[in-house]
Tab-separated table of C-alpha atoms in Angstrom:
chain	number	residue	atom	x	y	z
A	1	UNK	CA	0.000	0.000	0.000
A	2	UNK	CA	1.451	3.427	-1.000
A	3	UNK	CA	2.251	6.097	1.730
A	4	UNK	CA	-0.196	8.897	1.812
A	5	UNK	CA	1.341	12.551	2.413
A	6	UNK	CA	-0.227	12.868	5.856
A	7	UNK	CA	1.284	9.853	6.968
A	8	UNK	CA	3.348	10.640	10.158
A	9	UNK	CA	1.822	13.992	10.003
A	10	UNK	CA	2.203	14.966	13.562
A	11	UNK	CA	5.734	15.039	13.323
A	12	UNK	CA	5.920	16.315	9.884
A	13	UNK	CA	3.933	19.784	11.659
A	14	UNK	CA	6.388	19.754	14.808
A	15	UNK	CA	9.272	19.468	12.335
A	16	UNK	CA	7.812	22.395	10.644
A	17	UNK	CA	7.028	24.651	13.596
A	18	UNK	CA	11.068	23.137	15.208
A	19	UNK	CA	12.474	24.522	11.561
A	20	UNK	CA	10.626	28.221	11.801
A	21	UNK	CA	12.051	28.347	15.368
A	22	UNK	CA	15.432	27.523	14.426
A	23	UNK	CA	14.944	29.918	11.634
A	24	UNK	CA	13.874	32.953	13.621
A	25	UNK	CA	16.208	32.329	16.219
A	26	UNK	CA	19.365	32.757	13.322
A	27	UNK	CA	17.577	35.281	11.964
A	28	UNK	CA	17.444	37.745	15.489
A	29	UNK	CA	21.280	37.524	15.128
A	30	UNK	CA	20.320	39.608	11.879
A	31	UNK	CA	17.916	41.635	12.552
A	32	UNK	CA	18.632	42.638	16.340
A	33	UNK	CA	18.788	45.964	17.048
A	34	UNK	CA	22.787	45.819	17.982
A	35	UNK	CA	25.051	44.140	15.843
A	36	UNK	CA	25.482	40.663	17.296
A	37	UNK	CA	28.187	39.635	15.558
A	38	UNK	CA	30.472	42.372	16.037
A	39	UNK	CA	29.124	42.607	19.742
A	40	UNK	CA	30.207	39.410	20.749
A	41	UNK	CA	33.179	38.851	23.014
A	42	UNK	CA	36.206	38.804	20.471
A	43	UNK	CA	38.706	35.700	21.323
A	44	UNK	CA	41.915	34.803	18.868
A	45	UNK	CA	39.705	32.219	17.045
A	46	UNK	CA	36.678	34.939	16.591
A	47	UNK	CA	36.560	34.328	12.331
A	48	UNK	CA	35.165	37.288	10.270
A	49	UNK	CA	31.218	38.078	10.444
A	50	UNK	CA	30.802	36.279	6.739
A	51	UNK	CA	31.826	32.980	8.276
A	52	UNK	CA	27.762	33.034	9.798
A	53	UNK	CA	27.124	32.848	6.314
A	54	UNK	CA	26.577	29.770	6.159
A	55	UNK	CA	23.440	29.393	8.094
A	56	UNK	CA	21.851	30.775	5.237
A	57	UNK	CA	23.005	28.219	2.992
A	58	UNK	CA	22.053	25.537	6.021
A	59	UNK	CA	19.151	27.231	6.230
A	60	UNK	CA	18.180	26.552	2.182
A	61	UNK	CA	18.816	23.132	2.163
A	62	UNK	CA	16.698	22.437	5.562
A	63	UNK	CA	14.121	24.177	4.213
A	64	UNK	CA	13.960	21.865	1.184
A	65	UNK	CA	14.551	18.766	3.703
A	66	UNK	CA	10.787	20.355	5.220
A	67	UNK	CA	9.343	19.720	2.039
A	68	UNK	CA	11.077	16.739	1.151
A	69	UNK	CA	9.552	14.491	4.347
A	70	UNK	CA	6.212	15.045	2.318
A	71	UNK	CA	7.269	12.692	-0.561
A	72	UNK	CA	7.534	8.677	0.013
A	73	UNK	CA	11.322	8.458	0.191
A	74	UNK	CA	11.956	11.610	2.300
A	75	UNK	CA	9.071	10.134	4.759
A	76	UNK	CA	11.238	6.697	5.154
A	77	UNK	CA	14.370	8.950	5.883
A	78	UNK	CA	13.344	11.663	7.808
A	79	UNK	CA	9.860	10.553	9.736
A	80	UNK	CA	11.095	7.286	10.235
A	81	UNK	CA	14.848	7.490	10.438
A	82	UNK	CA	15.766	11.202	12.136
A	83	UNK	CA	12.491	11.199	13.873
A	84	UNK	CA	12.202	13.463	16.866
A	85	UNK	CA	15.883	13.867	16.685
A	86	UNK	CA	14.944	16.618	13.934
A	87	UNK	CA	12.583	19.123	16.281
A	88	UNK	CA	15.311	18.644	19.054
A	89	UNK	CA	17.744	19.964	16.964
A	90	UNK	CA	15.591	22.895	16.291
A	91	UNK	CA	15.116	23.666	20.255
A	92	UNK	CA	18.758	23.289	20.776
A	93	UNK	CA	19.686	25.506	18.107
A	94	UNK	CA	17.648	28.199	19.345
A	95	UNK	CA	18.589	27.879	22.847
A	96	UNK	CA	22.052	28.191	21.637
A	97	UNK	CA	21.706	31.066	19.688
A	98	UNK	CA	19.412	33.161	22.241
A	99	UNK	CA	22.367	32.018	25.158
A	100	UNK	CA	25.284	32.886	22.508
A	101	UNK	CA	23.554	36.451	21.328
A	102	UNK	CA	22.735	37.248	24.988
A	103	UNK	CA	26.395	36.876	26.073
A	104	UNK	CA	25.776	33.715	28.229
A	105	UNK	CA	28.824	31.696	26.960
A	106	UNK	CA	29.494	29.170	29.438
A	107	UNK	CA	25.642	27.886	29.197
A	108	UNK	CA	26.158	28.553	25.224
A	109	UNK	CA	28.792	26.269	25.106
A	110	UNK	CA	26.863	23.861	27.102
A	111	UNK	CA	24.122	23.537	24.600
A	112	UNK	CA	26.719	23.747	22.323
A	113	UNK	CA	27.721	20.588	22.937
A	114	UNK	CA	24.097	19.781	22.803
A	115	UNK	CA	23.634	20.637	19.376
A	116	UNK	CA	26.639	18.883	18.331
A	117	UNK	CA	26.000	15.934	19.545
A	118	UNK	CA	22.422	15.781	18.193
A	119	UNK	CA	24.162	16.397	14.594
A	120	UNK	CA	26.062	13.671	15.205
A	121	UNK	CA	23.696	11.555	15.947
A	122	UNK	CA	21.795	12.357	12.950
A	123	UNK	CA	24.874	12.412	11.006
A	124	UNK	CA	25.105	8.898	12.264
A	125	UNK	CA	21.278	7.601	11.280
A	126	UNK	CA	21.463	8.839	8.036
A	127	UNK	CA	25.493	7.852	6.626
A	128	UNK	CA	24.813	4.478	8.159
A	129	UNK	CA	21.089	3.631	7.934
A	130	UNK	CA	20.355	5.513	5.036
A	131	UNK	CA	22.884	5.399	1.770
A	132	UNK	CA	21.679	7.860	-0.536
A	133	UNK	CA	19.078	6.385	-3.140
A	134	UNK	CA	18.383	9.235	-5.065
A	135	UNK	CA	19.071	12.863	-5.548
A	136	UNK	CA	16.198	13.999	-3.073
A	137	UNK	CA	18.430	12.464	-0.743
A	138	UNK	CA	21.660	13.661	-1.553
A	139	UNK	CA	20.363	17.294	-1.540
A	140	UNK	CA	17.620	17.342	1.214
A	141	UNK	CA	18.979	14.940	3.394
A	142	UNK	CA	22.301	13.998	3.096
A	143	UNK	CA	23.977	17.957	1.841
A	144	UNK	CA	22.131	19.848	4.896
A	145	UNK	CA	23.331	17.076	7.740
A	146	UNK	CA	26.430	16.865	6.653
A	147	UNK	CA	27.113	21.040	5.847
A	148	UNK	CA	25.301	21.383	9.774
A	149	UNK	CA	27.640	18.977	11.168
A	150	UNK	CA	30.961	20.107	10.233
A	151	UNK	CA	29.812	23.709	11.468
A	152	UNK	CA	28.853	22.394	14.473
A	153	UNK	CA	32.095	21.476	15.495
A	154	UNK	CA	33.575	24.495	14.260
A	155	UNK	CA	30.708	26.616	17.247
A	156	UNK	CA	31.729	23.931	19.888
A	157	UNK	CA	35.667	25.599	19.051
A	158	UNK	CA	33.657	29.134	18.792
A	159	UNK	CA	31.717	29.255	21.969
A	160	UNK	CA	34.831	27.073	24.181
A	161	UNK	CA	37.056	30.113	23.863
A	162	UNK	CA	34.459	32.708	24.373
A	163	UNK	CA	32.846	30.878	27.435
A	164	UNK	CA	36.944	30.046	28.781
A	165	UNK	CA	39.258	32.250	26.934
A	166	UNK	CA	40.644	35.953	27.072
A	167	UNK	CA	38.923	38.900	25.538
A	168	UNK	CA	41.446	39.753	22.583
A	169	UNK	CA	40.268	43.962	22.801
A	170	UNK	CA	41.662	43.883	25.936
A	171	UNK	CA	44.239	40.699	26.195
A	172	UNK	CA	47.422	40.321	24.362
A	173	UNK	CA	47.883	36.649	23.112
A	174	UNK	CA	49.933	35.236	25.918
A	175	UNK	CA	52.076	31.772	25.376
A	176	UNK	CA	48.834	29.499	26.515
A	177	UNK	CA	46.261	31.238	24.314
A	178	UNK	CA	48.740	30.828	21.179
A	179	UNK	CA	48.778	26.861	22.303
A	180	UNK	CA	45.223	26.236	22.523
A	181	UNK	CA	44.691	28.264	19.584
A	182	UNK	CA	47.072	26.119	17.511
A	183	UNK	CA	45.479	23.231	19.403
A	184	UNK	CA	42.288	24.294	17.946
A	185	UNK	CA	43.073	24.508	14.485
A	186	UNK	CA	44.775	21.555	14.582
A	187	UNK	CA	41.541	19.809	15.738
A	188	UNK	CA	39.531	21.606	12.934
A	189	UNK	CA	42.404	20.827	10.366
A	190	UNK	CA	42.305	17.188	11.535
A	191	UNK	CA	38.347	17.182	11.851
A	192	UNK	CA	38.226	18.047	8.035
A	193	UNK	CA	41.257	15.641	6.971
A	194	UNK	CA	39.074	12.904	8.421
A	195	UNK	CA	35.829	13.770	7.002
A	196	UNK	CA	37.776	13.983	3.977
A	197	UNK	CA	39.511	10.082	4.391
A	198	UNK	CA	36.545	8.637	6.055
A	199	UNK	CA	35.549	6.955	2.941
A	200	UNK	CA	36.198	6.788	-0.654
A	201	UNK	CA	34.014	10.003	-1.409
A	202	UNK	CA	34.629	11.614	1.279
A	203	UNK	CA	32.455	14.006	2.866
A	204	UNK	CA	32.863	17.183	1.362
A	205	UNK	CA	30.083	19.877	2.397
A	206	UNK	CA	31.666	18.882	5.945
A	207	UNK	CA	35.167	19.347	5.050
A	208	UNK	CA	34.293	22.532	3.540
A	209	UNK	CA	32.730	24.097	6.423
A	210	UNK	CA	35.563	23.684	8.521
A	211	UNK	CA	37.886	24.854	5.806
A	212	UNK	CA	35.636	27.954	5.375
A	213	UNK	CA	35.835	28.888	9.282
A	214	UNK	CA	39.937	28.717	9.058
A	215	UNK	CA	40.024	30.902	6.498
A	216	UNK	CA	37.799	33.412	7.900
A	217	UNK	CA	39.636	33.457	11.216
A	218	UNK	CA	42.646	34.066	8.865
A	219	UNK	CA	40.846	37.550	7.496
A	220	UNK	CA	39.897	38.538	10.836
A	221	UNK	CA	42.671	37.823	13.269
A	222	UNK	CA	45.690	40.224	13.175
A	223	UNK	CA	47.724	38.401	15.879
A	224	UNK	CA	50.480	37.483	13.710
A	225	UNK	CA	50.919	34.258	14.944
A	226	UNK	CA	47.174	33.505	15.002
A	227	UNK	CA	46.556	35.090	11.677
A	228	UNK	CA	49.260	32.883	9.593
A	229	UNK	CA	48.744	29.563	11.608
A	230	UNK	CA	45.149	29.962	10.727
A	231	UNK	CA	46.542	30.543	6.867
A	232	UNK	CA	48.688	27.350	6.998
A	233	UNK	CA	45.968	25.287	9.012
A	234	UNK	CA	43.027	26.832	6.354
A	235	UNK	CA	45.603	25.205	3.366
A	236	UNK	CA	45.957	21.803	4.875
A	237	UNK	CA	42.206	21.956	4.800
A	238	UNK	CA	41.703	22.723	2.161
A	239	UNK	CA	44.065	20.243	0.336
A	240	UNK	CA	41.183	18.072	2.369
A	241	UNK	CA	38.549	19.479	0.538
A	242	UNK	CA	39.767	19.062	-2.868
A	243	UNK	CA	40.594	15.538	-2.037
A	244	UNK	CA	37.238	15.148	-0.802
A	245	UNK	CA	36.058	16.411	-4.495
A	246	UNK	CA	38.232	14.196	-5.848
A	247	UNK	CA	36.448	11.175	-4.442
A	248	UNK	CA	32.964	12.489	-5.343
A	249	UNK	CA	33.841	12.762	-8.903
A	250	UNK	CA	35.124	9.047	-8.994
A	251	UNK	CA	31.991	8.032	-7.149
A	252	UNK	CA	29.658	9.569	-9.477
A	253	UNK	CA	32.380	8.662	-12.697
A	254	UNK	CA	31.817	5.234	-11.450
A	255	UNK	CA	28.182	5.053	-10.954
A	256	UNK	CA	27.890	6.458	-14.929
A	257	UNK	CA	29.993	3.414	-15.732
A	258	UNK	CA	28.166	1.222	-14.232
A	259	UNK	CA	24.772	2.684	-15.514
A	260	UNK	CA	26.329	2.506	-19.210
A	261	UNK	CA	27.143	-1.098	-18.496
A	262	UNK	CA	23.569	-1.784	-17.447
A	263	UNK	CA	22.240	-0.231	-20.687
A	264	UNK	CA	24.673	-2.563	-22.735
A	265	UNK	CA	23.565	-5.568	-21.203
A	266	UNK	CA	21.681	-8.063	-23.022
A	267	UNK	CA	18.304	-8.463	-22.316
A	268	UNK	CA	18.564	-12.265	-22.586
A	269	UNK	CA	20.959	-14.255	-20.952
């Protein structure tokens, strides 16, 4: 029996209503009467304002993943694979972003961790539950999880050194700051090498997220030595990245192959 639309409907609404939340709460950041971005406590991994950027894109793609769960294949993944996980996200988010704009950064980095570890767990359901079957999946499912979780990690980073670390208007860069700061890139450096080498393909939208943050860190911090170990750590990542593409076009090279093969096979045996 084929799925109807307003199958799992309940959660399909409170996915709906946890998205718009998420949504608004990213866009106060925006539209707030000061500028949260440039009022936040500055730390010596603070990366330019255009790094947030990339909600919007996040934003895009869950917004298609909203639509998506409608249709029968998005149902099996998101209804029936994510599940609640999806609307917890979207609490957790917001929470995080209300804590973060309001200045609370130890409880920000908290639900942080929160967040991060709800990605992941979604990460999880869908790279090892749910292969990609079609390009619904790839785009709505797959893209936005993957994009959301490599940013993730680079907020957990964010929020650490803003709920722990000096205030860089009024703090030179002592000898410990400079070694958890390299420490730090060399986690997001490594966190994007292994997306990168965690399979044949790769995951790239991860890997690129990360690589994206290091390089806008780069523009924004003058600390010399902050400012050109973010440089070198932005071009190991991004040697990451392009491997990462690398792997996607041999995947999709190979699944053209084998598509052409299937055409050329004879319909009797």
């Amino acid at each position: 029996m084929a799925e109807r639309w307003t199958d799992g409907i309940v959660l399909k609404i409170i996915n709906i209503l946890a998205y718009f939340l998420f949504l608004g709460s990213n866009i106060y950041t925006v539209a707030a009467p000061h500028d949260i971005y440039y009022a936040t406590k500055q730390t010596y991994v603070t990366p330019a304002p255009w790094a947030f950027l990339i909600w919007t894109l996040v934003h895009l793609l869950l917004l298609g993943t909203i639509v998506y769960q409608f249709t029968e294949q998005g149902k099996k993944v998101i209804i029936d694979g994510i599940s609640w996980r999806f609307p917890l996200l979207g609490v957790l988010n917001a929470i995080y972003v209300d804590l973060w704009g309001t200045h609370h950064y130890i409880v920000a980095f908290i639900f942080a961790l929160l967040v991060s570890s709800t990605v992941t767990h979604i990460y999880y359901v869908v790279k090892k539950y749910h292969a990609a079957s079609s390009a619904g999946d790839e785009i709505f499912v797959h893209l936005p999880f993957s994009l959301y979780h490599g940013w993730t990690t680079v907020l957990v980073i964010l929020t650490a050194f803003q709920a722990f670390g000096v205030d860089a208007r009024s703090h030179p860069a002592g000898v410990w700051t400079k070694v958890f700061v390299f420490l730090a890139f060399f986690f997001l450096e490594g966190t994007a090498v292994a997306y990168a080498f965690g399979s044949v393909e790769g995951d790239l939208p991860a890997s690129i997220a990360i690589t994206w943050a290091l390089f806008a860190i780069f523009a924004h911090q003058h600390e010399p030595f902050v400012h050109w170990s973010a440089l070198a750590f932005a071009i190991l990542s991004t040697l990451a990245v392009l491997k990462g593409a690398y792997g996607l076009c041999i995947r999709y090279r190979s699944r053209g192959i084998i598509l052409e093969d299937e055409e050329r096979a004879p319909l009797v045996g």
